Amino acid sequence: MSPRNPNMESSVYVGSDGWWHGRVTMGVKDDGSPDRRHRRAKTEAEVRRKVRELEKARDQGRATKAGRKPTVSQWMETYLTEIASLKLRPRSLDDYWSKTRNDIIPGVGQHRLDKLGPEHLERMYRAMLDAGRAPSHVVKVHRILSRALKIAHRRRLIVENVATLVDPPSIDETEANPFSKEEAGAFLEAAAKRPTFMRWIIGVGMGFRQGETLGLRWSYVDFDAELFHPQWQLQRLTWRHGCADAHGCGARLHRFEQCPQECITHKGYGRGCPKPCARTCAKHASACPERKGGGLVFTRPKTKKSRNAVPIPPAFIPHLREHRAQQDAARAAAGEAWEEHDVVFSRPDGRPLDPRADWEEFKELLVEAGIDDRRLYDGSRHTAGTILNELGVDMPTIMEILRHTQISQTRRYVKGRSHLSKEAMRRMGEAFIPRPEPATETRTETADGRVARARRRRRIQ
């Protein structure tokens, strides 16, 4: 009888080195050769325990793939390039790349994927918080890393997604700070002095997102039906290298040393001096001769609900027609310098408005209107939702106007007003405790009243 073990049966033996060895057949490698895994221990019982664990993982389909596991840095690059890019929106993918380069790779990038532990993530999150990162930023990093590890677990590169064992820092939801009716009026009064007046009318009065407003085209404005069709949005995306050597392409722009304390080169930068480049820096794609995928780009809104038609208030129609006439005059004055993009809100040469310049104009209008600083979202979508609620519009209708997929999301956009709460509680009090009846003068006198007055007269006499 042949001493050879049947297929897929493990071998346990004592070697010439004095150790007990176990070999388990796990399947076939990518190149077609058998995948045999090795375990060893000082005793037979210990090596058999290790063999049984490996066989159990094989039989349950939990065994990791053969070969050396990639580092976190290598896997994140694979995940973002080959997997996430097929599903994520361009802006979301940019955000994933940014947080991977700036936070995940410097924090845990050198760990092997199968050696990454929950304590490594906890230390990284603690370091990020100590460096001044907001808890919401840390939570976003945690979610990105968790999704990447989830895919690695599905593909049997790791036994467990260690991100599920870590609790990210808790965050407080940012409270909305919309305009009041008076503030909205003052803001639009300041905006009326600018050629972008209609842009702010639509943003504040209809609750359009910035990208939707700047990406609105005349082809999707139905004057007859008085409808906007927000089919596209304008976004600024990060450029990517189109060349083979990203590090060498940006060689002339690499700066590895920290700027001096009184730097003159970046004196005009609003965010101060940029951080020094890493030794393997692959940034500066905007200067690449073969750059791709960046700049101002028209993209589809994130959800199908966001593309629903929105009614235009009838009072806006005359102003919108006047705005179109002014744009036609600007097109004629520009002549050949005009670049046709069919956008409703354009620069003097026909190009779409830059979101950065739009944000800066919003901040300038806040100062001119005497309104305290707040987010662009507060002055547009939050304001529209809150004022619609004050006008008595029910929540499902507000959800349709703002094009939310869930009414719980709409409730977060609508902020209650203290004067409305006060009035509501006044009416509540009157419902339980009615007002007292007002005192009325009685003209009919009783007999007892006349007798009493007569007695008083007799006493006085």
CSV table of C-alpha atoms in Angstrom, one decimal:
chain,number,residue,atom,x,y,z
A,1,MET,CA,0.0,0.0,0.0
A,2,SER,CA,1.3,3.4,-0.9
A,3,PRO,CA,2.4,5.6,2.1
A,4,ARG,CA,1.3,8.7,0.3
A,5,ASN,CA,-1.6,10.7,2.0
A,6,PRO,CA,-4.8,11.2,0.0
A,7,ASN,CA,-5.3,14.6,-1.7
A,8,MET,CA,-6.1,17.5,0.7
A,9,GLU,CA,-5.0,15.5,3.7
A,10,SER,CA,-2.5,17.2,6.1
A,11,SER,CA,0.9,15.8,7.1
A,12,VAL,CA,2.3,15.9,10.6
A,13,TYR,CA,5.8,14.7,11.3
A,14,VAL,CA,8.9,15.3,13.5
A,15,GLY,CA,11.9,16.8,11.6
A,16,SER,CA,15.6,16.3,12.0
A,17,ASP,CA,15.8,19.7,13.7
A,18,GLY,CA,13.7,18.3,16.7
A,19,TRP,CA,10.6,20.4,15.8
A,20,TRP,CA,7.2,19.0,14.9
A,21,HIS,CA,6.0,20.1,11.5
A,22,GLY,CA,2.6,20.2,9.9
A,23,ARG,CA,1.8,20.8,6.2
A,24,VAL,CA,-1.7,21.6,5.0
A,25,THR,CA,-3.0,21.7,1.5
A,26,MET,CA,-5.1,24.8,1.1
A,27,GLY,CA,-5.8,24.7,-2.7
A,28,VAL,CA,-4.1,26.0,-5.7
A,29,LYS,CA,-2.0,29.2,-6.1
A,30,ASP,CA,-2.6,31.8,-8.9
A,31,ASP,CA,0.2,30.2,-11.0
A,32,GLY,CA,-1.5,26.7,-10.7
A,33,SER,CA,1.0,25.2,-8.3
A,34,PRO,CA,-0.3,23.6,-5.0
A,35,ASP,CA,-0.8,25.9,-2.1
A,36,ARG,CA,0.8,24.0,0.9
A,37,ARG,CA,1.0,25.9,4.2
A,38,HIS,CA,3.6,25.1,6.9
A,39,ARG,CA,3.2,25.1,10.7
A,40,ARG,CA,5.7,24.0,13.3
A,41,ALA,CA,5.8,23.6,17.1
A,42,LYS,CA,7.8,22.0,19.9
A,43,THR,CA,5.2,19.3,20.6
A,44,GLU,CA,2.9,17.1,18.5
A,45,ALA,CA,-0.2,18.3,20.3
A,46,GLU,CA,0.6,21.9,19.6
A,47,VAL,CA,1.4,21.4,15.9
A,48,ARG,CA,-1.8,19.4,15.5
A,49,ARG,CA,-3.8,22.2,17.0
A,50,LYS,CA,-2.3,24.6,14.5
A,51,VAL,CA,-3.0,22.3,11.7
A,52,ARG,CA,-6.7,21.9,12.7
A,53,GLU,CA,-7.1,25.7,12.9
A,54,LEU,CA,-5.7,26.0,9.4
A,55,GLU,CA,-8.0,23.2,8.1
A,56,LYS,CA,-11.0,24.8,9.7
A,57,ALA,CA,-10.3,28.1,8.0
A,58,ARG,CA,-9.8,26.3,4.7
A,59,ASP,CA,-13.1,24.4,5.0
A,60,GLN,CA,-15.1,27.5,6.0
A,61,GLY,CA,-13.6,29.6,3.2
A,62,ARG,CA,-11.9,32.0,5.6
A,63,ALA,CA,-8.3,31.2,4.7
A,64,THR,CA,-6.2,34.0,3.4
A,65,LYS,CA,-4.7,33.8,0.0
A,66,ALA,CA,-1.2,32.6,-0.5
A,67,GLY,CA,1.8,34.9,-1.0
A,68,ARG,CA,3.2,37.9,0.9
A,69,LYS,CA,0.5,40.3,2.0
A,70,PRO,CA,0.7,43.9,0.7
A,71,THR,CA,1.3,46.8,3.0
A,72,VAL,CA,-1.6,49.2,3.9
A,73,SER,CA,-0.1,51.7,1.5
A,74,GLN,CA,0.1,49.3,-1.4
A,75,TRP,CA,-3.5,48.0,-0.7
A,76,MET,CA,-5.0,51.5,-0.5
A,77,GLU,CA,-3.5,52.4,-3.8
A,78,THR,CA,-4.8,49.2,-5.4
A,79,TYR,CA,-8.2,49.8,-3.8
A,80,LEU,CA,-8.6,53.4,-4.9
A,81,THR,CA,-7.2,52.8,-8.4
A,82,GLU,CA,-8.9,49.5,-9.4
A,83,ILE,CA,-11.9,49.1,-7.1
A,84,ALA,CA,-13.3,52.4,-5.7
A,85,SER,CA,-12.8,54.3,-8.9
A,86,LEU,CA,-15.5,52.1,-10.6
A,87,LYS,CA,-18.1,53.1,-8.0
A,88,LEU,CA,-17.3,56.5,-6.4
A,89,ARG,CA,-18.2,59.9,-7.9
A,90,PRO,CA,-15.2,61.9,-9.0
A,91,ARG,CA,-15.4,64.3,-6.1
A,92,SER,CA,-15.7,61.5,-3.6
A,93,LEU,CA,-12.8,59.7,-5.1
A,94,ASP,CA,-10.7,62.9,-4.8
A,95,ASP,CA,-11.6,63.1,-1.1
A,96,TYR,CA,-10.6,59.4,-0.6
A,97,TRP,CA,-7.2,60.0,-2.3
A,98,SER,CA,-6.6,63.2,-0.3
A,99,LYS,CA,-7.2,61.5,3.1
A,100,THR,CA,-5.2,58.4,2.1
A,101,ARG,CA,-2.2,60.5,1.1
A,102,ASN,CA,-2.3,62.9,4.0
A,103,ASP,CA,-3.5,60.7,6.9
A,104,ILE,CA,-3.7,56.9,6.3
A,105,ILE,CA,-0.3,56.3,4.6
A,106,PRO,CA,1.7,58.5,7.0
A,107,GLY,CA,-0.2,56.9,9.9
A,108,VAL,CA,-0.3,53.1,9.2
A,109,GLY,CA,0.9,52.8,5.6
A,110,GLN,CA,4.0,50.7,6.4
A,111,HIS,CA,2.2,48.0,8.3
A,112,ARG,CA,1.6,44.7,6.5
A,113,LEU,CA,-2.1,44.3,5.8
A,114,ASP,CA,-2.4,41.1,7.8
A,115,LYS,CA,-0.3,42.5,10.7
A,116,LEU,CA,-2.5,45.6,11.2
A,117,GLY,CA,-4.1,45.7,14.6
A,118,PRO,CA,-6.8,47.8,16.2
A,119,GLU,CA,-4.2,49.4,18.5
A,120,HIS,CA,-2.5,50.8,15.4
A,121,LEU,CA,-5.6,52.6,14.3
A,122,GLU,CA,-6.4,53.9,17.8
A,123,ARG,CA,-2.9,55.4,18.0
A,124,MET,CA,-3.3,57.0,14.6
A,125,TYR,CA,-6.6,58.5,15.5
A,126,ARG,CA,-5.2,59.9,18.8
A,127,ALA,CA,-2.3,61.4,16.9
A,128,MET,CA,-4.7,63.1,14.4
A,129,LEU,CA,-6.8,64.6,17.2
A,130,ASP,CA,-3.7,65.8,19.0
A,131,ALA,CA,-2.5,67.5,15.8
A,132,GLY,CA,-5.7,69.5,15.6
A,133,ARG,CA,-7.8,67.4,13.2
A,134,ALA,CA,-11.6,67.7,13.8
A,135,PRO,CA,-13.3,64.5,15.1
A,136,SER,CA,-15.5,64.5,11.9
A,137,HIS,CA,-12.3,64.4,9.8
A,138,VAL,CA,-11.0,61.4,11.8
A,139,VAL,CA,-14.4,59.6,11.4
A,140,LYS,CA,-14.2,60.1,7.6
A,141,VAL,CA,-10.7,58.6,7.6
A,142,HIS,CA,-11.9,55.7,9.7
A,143,ARG,CA,-14.8,55.0,7.2
A,144,ILE,CA,-12.5,55.1,4.2
A,145,LEU,CA,-10.0,52.7,5.8
A,146,SER,CA,-12.8,50.4,7.0
A,147,ARG,CA,-14.3,50.1,3.5
A,148,ALA,CA,-10.9,49.3,2.0
A,149,LEU,CA,-10.3,46.6,4.7
A,150,LYS,CA,-13.8,45.2,4.1
A,151,ILE,CA,-12.9,44.5,0.5
A,152,ALA,CA,-9.6,43.0,1.5
A,153,HIS,CA,-11.4,40.7,3.9
A,154,ARG,CA,-13.9,39.7,1.2
A,155,ARG,CA,-10.9,38.8,-1.1
A,156,ARG,CA,-9.4,36.7,1.8
A,157,LEU,CA,-6.3,38.9,2.0
A,158,ILE,CA,-6.9,39.3,5.8
A,159,VAL,CA,-8.8,37.2,8.3
A,160,GLU,CA,-10.7,40.1,9.9
A,161,ASN,CA,-11.5,43.7,9.3
A,162,VAL,CA,-9.8,45.3,12.3
A,163,ALA,CA,-11.5,48.6,11.7
A,164,THR,CA,-14.7,47.1,13.1
A,165,LEU,CA,-12.9,46.5,16.4
A,166,VAL,CA,-12.2,50.3,16.8
A,167,ASP,CA,-14.6,52.9,18.0
A,168,PRO,CA,-13.9,56.2,16.2
A,169,PRO,CA,-14.3,59.5,18.1
A,170,SER,CA,-17.8,60.7,18.6
A,171,ILE,CA,-18.8,63.9,16.7
A,172,ASP,CA,-21.4,66.5,17.4
A,173,GLU,CA,-23.7,67.3,14.5
A,174,THR,CA,-23.0,70.7,13.1
A,175,GLU,CA,-25.9,73.0,14.0
A,176,ALA,CA,-27.5,74.8,11.1
A,177,ASN,CA,-27.4,78.6,11.1
A,178,PRO,CA,-29.8,79.8,8.4
A,179,PHE,CA,-30.6,83.3,7.5
A,180,SER,CA,-33.7,84.9,9.1
A,181,LYS,CA,-36.2,86.6,6.8
A,182,GLU,CA,-34.6,89.9,7.6
A,183,GLU,CA,-31.1,88.6,7.1
A,184,ALA,CA,-32.1,87.0,3.8
A,185,GLY,CA,-33.6,90.3,2.6
A,186,ALA,CA,-30.4,92.2,3.6
A,187,PHE,CA,-28.2,89.6,1.8
A,188,LEU,CA,-30.2,89.8,-1.4
A,189,GLU,CA,-30.3,93.6,-1.2
A,190,ALA,CA,-26.4,93.6,-1.2
A,191,ALA,CA,-26.4,91.0,-4.0
A,192,ALA,CA,-28.7,93.1,-6.1
A,193,LYS,CA,-25.8,95.5,-6.8
A,194,ARG,CA,-23.8,92.7,-8.5
A,195,PRO,CA,-24.2,91.0,-11.9
A,196,THR,CA,-24.5,87.6,-10.1
A,197,PHE,CA,-27.8,88.7,-8.4
A,198,MET,CA,-29.8,85.9,-9.9
A,199,ARG,CA,-27.3,83.3,-8.8
A,200,TRP,CA,-28.0,84.2,-5.2
A,201,ILE,CA,-31.7,84.5,-5.7
A,202,ILE,CA,-31.8,80.9,-6.8
A,203,GLY,CA,-29.4,79.8,-4.1
A,204,VAL,CA,-31.2,81.5,-1.2
A,205,GLY,CA,-34.8,81.4,-2.6
A,206,MET,CA,-34.8,77.8,-4.0
A,207,GLY,CA,-32.2,76.1,-1.9
A,208,PHE,CA,-30.0,74.9,-4.8
A,209,ARG,CA,-26.6,73.5,-4.0
A,210,GLN,CA,-23.6,75.5,-5.2
A,211,GLY,CA,-22.6,72.9,-7.8
A,212,GLU,CA,-26.2,72.7,-9.1
A,213,THR,CA,-26.5,76.4,-9.4
A,214,LEU,CA,-23.2,77.0,-11.2
A,215,GLY,CA,-23.8,74.0,-13.4
A,216,LEU,CA,-27.3,75.0,-14.5
A,217,ARG,CA,-27.7,75.4,-18.3
A,218,TRP,CA,-30.2,77.2,-20.3
A,219,SER,CA,-31.1,73.9,-22.1
A,220,TYR,CA,-32.6,72.7,-18.8
A,221,VAL,CA,-34.6,75.9,-18.0
A,222,ASP,CA,-38.2,75.5,-19.1
A,223,PHE,CA,-39.8,79.0,-19.2
A,224,ASP,CA,-43.2,77.7,-20.4
A,225,ALA,CA,-43.6,75.1,-17.6
A,226,GLU,CA,-41.7,77.3,-15.2
A,227,LEU,CA,-39.3,74.5,-14.2
A,228,PHE,CA,-35.6,74.0,-13.5
A,229,HIS,CA,-34.1,70.6,-14.5
A,230,PRO,CA,-30.9,70.3,-12.5
A,231,GLN,CA,-29.3,67.5,-14.6
A,232,TRP,CA,-25.7,68.6,-14.1
A,233,GLN,CA,-23.5,70.2,-11.5
A,234,LEU,CA,-20.2,72.0,-11.7
A,235,GLN,CA,-17.3,70.7,-9.6
A,236,ARG,CA,-13.6,71.3,-9.4
A,237,LEU,CA,-11.7,68.1,-9.4
A,238,THR,CA,-8.0,67.4,-8.6
A,239,TRP,CA,-5.7,66.8,-11.6
A,240,ARG,CA,-4.0,63.4,-12.0
A,241,HIS,CA,-0.7,62.7,-13.7
A,242,GLY,CA,-1.0,61.3,-17.2
A,243,CYS,CA,2.7,60.5,-17.5
A,244,ALA,CA,4.5,57.3,-16.4
A,245,ASP,CA,6.8,59.0,-13.8
A,246,ALA,CA,4.8,61.2,-11.5
A,247,HIS,CA,7.7,61.8,-9.1
A,248,GLY,CA,10.1,62.9,-11.9
A,249,CYS,CA,7.4,65.0,-13.6
A,250,GLY,CA,7.1,67.3,-10.6
A,251,ALA,CA,10.8,67.4,-9.9
A,252,ARG,CA,11.1,71.2,-10.4
A,253,LEU,CA,8.2,71.8,-7.9
A,254,HIS,CA,9.4,69.5,-5.1
A,255,ARG,CA,10.2,71.3,-1.9
A,256,PHE,CA,11.5,69.1,0.9
A,257,GLU,CA,12.5,71.7,3.4
A,258,GLN,CA,10.2,73.7,5.7
A,259,CYS,CA,9.6,77.3,4.8
A,260,PRO,CA,11.4,79.9,6.9
A,261,GLN,CA,9.3,81.6,9.6
A,262,GLU,CA,8.9,84.8,7.6
A,263,CYS,CA,8.3,83.3,4.1
A,264,ILE,CA,8.0,85.7,1.3
A,265,THR,CA,7.2,83.2,-1.5
A,266,HIS,CA,3.8,82.2,0.0
A,267,LYS,CA,3.0,85.5,1.7
A,268,GLY,CA,-0.3,85.8,-0.2
A,269,TYR,CA,-1.5,82.3,0.5
A,270,GLY,CA,-4.6,82.3,2.6
A,271,ARG,CA,-3.7,79.0,4.3
A,272,GLY,CA,-0.1,79.8,4.9
A,273,CYS,CA,2.9,77.9,3.5
A,274,PRO,CA,2.2,74.5,2.0
A,275,LYS,CA,3.7,71.4,3.8
A,276,PRO,CA,7.0,70.0,2.6
A,277,CYS,CA,6.9,67.3,0.0
A,278,ALA,CA,7.5,63.6,0.9
A,279,ARG,CA,10.7,62.1,-0.5
A,280,THR,CA,8.5,60.0,-2.9
A,281,CYS,CA,6.2,62.9,-3.7
A,282,ALA,CA,3.9,62.2,-6.7
A,283,LYS,CA,1.9,65.4,-6.5
A,284,HIS,CA,2.0,68.6,-8.7
A,285,ALA,CA,-0.2,66.9,-11.3
A,286,SER,CA,-1.6,70.3,-12.3
A,287,ALA,CA,1.8,71.0,-13.9
A,288,CYS,CA,2.0,67.7,-15.8
A,289,PRO,CA,1.9,68.2,-19.6
A,290,GLU,CA,-0.3,65.1,-19.9
A,291,ARG,CA,-2.5,65.9,-16.9
A,292,LYS,CA,-6.1,64.5,-16.9
A,293,GLY,CA,-9.3,64.4,-15.0
A,294,GLY,CA,-9.1,67.7,-13.2
A,295,GLY,CA,-10.2,71.3,-13.3
A,296,LEU,CA,-13.8,72.5,-13.6
A,297,VAL,CA,-15.9,69.6,-14.8
A,298,PHE,CA,-19.7,69.0,-15.3
A,299,THR,CA,-20.8,65.9,-13.4
A,300,ARG,CA,-24.1,64.2,-12.7
A,301,PRO,CA,-25.7,64.9,-9.3
A,302,LYS,CA,-25.1,62.2,-6.7
A,303,THR,CA,-28.6,60.8,-6.6
A,304,LYS,CA,-31.5,60.3,-9.0
A,305,LYS,CA,-33.7,62.4,-6.7
A,306,SER,CA,-31.4,65.3,-7.1
A,307,ARG,CA,-32.2,65.5,-10.8
A,308,ASN,CA,-35.9,66.0,-10.2
A,309,ALA,CA,-37.5,69.1,-11.7
A,310,VAL,CA,-38.0,72.1,-9.4
A,311,PRO,CA,-40.8,74.7,-9.9
A,312,ILE,CA,-39.5,78.3,-10.5
A,313,PRO,CA,-41.4,80.9,-8.4
A,314,PRO,CA,-43.4,83.0,-10.9
A,315,ALA,CA,-41.9,86.2,-9.4
A,316,PHE,CA,-38.4,85.0,-10.5
A,317,ILE,CA,-39.3,84.6,-14.2
A,318,PRO,CA,-39.0,88.3,-15.2
A,319,HIS,CA,-35.7,88.6,-13.5
A,320,LEU,CA,-34.5,85.4,-15.1
A,321,ARG,CA,-35.4,86.7,-18.6
A,322,GLU,CA,-33.7,90.0,-17.9
A,323,HIS,CA,-30.6,88.1,-16.8
A,324,ARG,CA,-30.6,86.1,-20.1
A,325,ALA,CA,-30.9,89.4,-22.1
A,326,GLN,CA,-27.9,90.8,-20.2
A,327,GLN,CA,-25.9,87.6,-20.9
A,328,ASP,CA,-26.8,87.9,-24.7
A,329,ALA,CA,-25.5,91.5,-24.6
A,330,ALA,CA,-22.2,90.3,-23.0
A,331,ARG,CA,-21.9,87.6,-25.6
A,332,ALA,CA,-22.2,90.1,-28.4
A,333,ALA,CA,-19.7,92.4,-26.7
A,334,ALA,CA,-17.1,89.6,-26.2
A,335,GLY,CA,-17.2,88.5,-29.8
A,336,GLU,CA,-14.7,85.8,-30.6
A,337,ALA,CA,-13.4,85.8,-27.1
A,338,TRP,CA,-16.7,84.2,-25.9
A,339,GLU,CA,-16.5,80.5,-24.9
A,340,GLU,CA,-20.0,79.0,-25.2
A,341,HIS,CA,-20.9,76.6,-22.4
A,342,ASP,CA,-24.7,77.3,-22.3
A,343,VAL,CA,-24.4,78.0,-18.6
A,344,VAL,CA,-27.0,80.3,-16.9
A,345,PHE,CA,-24.3,82.0,-14.8
A,346,SER,CA,-21.1,82.8,-16.6
A,347,ARG,CA,-18.0,85.0,-16.5
A,348,PRO,CA,-17.7,87.9,-19.0
A,349,ASP,CA,-16.0,85.5,-21.5
A,350,GLY,CA,-18.7,82.8,-21.2
A,351,ARG,CA,-16.9,80.3,-19.0
A,352,PRO,CA,-18.7,78.9,-15.9
A,353,LEU,CA,-18.2,80.7,-12.6
A,354,ASP,CA,-15.4,79.3,-10.4
A,355,PRO,CA,-16.7,77.7,-7.2
A,356,ARG,CA,-13.8,79.3,-5.3
A,357,ALA,CA,-14.6,82.8,-6.5
A,358,ASP,CA,-18.3,82.1,-5.8
A,359,TRP,CA,-17.5,81.2,-2.2
A,360,GLU,CA,-15.4,84.3,-1.8
A,361,GLU,CA,-18.2,86.5,-3.1
A,362,PHE,CA,-20.6,84.9,-0.6
A,363,LYS,CA,-18.3,85.9,2.2
A,364,GLU,CA,-18.0,89.5,0.8
A,365,LEU,CA,-21.8,89.7,0.7
A,366,LEU,CA,-22.1,88.6,4.3
A,367,VAL,CA,-19.8,91.5,5.3
A,368,GLU,CA,-21.7,94.0,3.1
A,369,ALA,CA,-25.1,92.9,4.5
A,370,GLY,CA,-23.8,93.1,8.1
A,371,ILE,CA,-24.4,89.3,8.8
A,372,ASP,CA,-22.1,87.2,10.9
A,373,ASP,CA,-20.0,84.6,9.2
A,374,ARG,CA,-21.5,81.3,8.3
A,375,ARG,CA,-21.3,78.5,5.8
A,376,LEU,CA,-22.5,78.7,2.2
A,377,TYR,CA,-24.9,75.8,2.9
A,378,ASP,CA,-26.4,77.8,5.8
A,379,GLY,CA,-27.1,80.7,3.5
A,380,SER,CA,-28.7,78.6,0.8
A,381,ARG,CA,-30.3,75.2,1.5
A,382,HIS,CA,-30.7,75.6,5.2
A,383,THR,CA,-32.2,79.0,4.7
A,384,ALA,CA,-34.7,77.9,2.0
A,385,GLY,CA,-35.8,74.9,4.1
A,386,THR,CA,-36.3,76.9,7.3
A,387,ILE,CA,-38.2,79.8,5.6
A,388,LEU,CA,-40.5,77.4,3.8
A,389,ASN,CA,-41.3,75.8,7.1
A,390,GLU,CA,-42.0,79.2,8.6
A,391,LEU,CA,-44.4,79.9,5.7
A,392,GLY,CA,-46.4,76.8,6.8
A,393,VAL,CA,-45.2,74.4,4.1
A,394,ASP,CA,-45.4,70.8,5.3
A,395,MET,CA,-42.3,68.7,5.6
A,396,PRO,CA,-42.9,66.3,2.7
A,397,THR,CA,-43.3,69.2,0.3
A,398,ILE,CA,-40.0,70.8,1.6
A,399,MET,CA,-38.4,67.4,1.0
A,400,GLU,CA,-39.5,67.4,-2.6
A,401,ILE,CA,-38.3,71.0,-3.2
A,402,LEU,CA,-34.9,70.3,-1.7
A,403,ARG,CA,-34.8,66.9,-3.4
A,404,HIS,CA,-33.9,64.8,-0.4
A,405,THR,CA,-34.2,61.0,-0.5
A,406,GLN,CA,-35.3,60.8,3.2
A,407,ILE,CA,-37.4,63.1,5.3
A,408,SER,CA,-35.0,62.7,8.2
A,409,GLN,CA,-32.4,64.5,6.1
A,410,THR,CA,-34.9,67.3,5.5
A,411,ARG,CA,-35.6,67.7,9.2
A,412,ARG,CA,-31.9,68.3,9.8
A,413,TYR,CA,-32.0,71.2,7.3
A,414,VAL,CA,-35.0,72.9,8.9
A,415,LYS,CA,-34.2,74.8,12.1
A,416,GLY,CA,-36.9,75.9,14.5
A,417,ARG,CA,-37.2,79.6,15.3
A,418,SER,CA,-37.6,80.8,18.9
A,419,HIS,CA,-40.4,83.2,18.1
A,420,LEU,CA,-42.4,80.5,16.4
A,421,SER,CA,-41.8,78.2,19.5
A,422,LYS,CA,-43.0,81.0,21.8
A,423,GLU,CA,-46.2,81.5,19.8
A,424,ALA,CA,-46.8,77.8,19.6
A,425,MET,CA,-46.5,77.5,23.4
A,426,ARG,CA,-48.8,80.5,23.9
A,427,ARG,CA,-51.5,78.8,21.9
A,428,MET,CA,-50.8,75.6,23.9
A,429,GLY,CA,-51.4,77.4,27.2
A,430,GLU,CA,-54.6,78.9,26.0
A,431,ALA,CA,-55.8,75.5,25.0
A,432,PHE,CA,-55.5,74.3,28.6
A,433,ILE,CA,-56.2,77.5,30.5
A,434,PRO,CA,-58.7,79.7,28.7
A,435,ARG,CA,-58.5,83.5,29.2
A,436,PRO,CA,-60.7,84.9,32.0
A,437,GLU,CA,-63.9,86.6,30.9
A,438,PRO,CA,-63.5,90.4,30.9
A,439,ALA,CA,-65.5,92.3,33.6
A,440,THR,CA,-68.7,94.0,32.3
A,441,GLU,CA,-70.6,96.9,33.9
A,442,THR,CA,-74.1,96.0,35.3
A,443,ARG,CA,-76.7,98.7,34.8
A,444,THR,CA,-79.6,96.9,36.4
A,445,GLU,CA,-79.6,97.6,40.2
A,446,THR,CA,-81.0,95.2,42.7
A,447,ALA,CA,-83.4,96.2,45.6
A,448,ASP,CA,-80.8,95.4,48.2
A,449,GLY,CA,-78.5,97.9,46.6
A,450,ARG,CA,-81.1,100.7,46.9
A,451,VAL,CA,-81.9,100.0,50.6
A,452,ALA,CA,-78.2,100.0,51.5
A,453,ARG,CA,-77.7,103.3,49.8
A,454,ALA,CA,-80.7,104.8,51.7
A,455,ARG,CA,-79.3,103.6,55.0
A,456,ARG,CA,-75.9,105.2,54.3
A,457,ARG,CA,-77.6,108.5,53.5
A,458,ARG,CA,-79.6,108.5,56.8
A,459,ARG,CA,-76.4,107.8,58.7
A,460,ILE,CA,-74.6,110.7,57.1
A,461,GLN,CA,-77.5,113.1,57.9
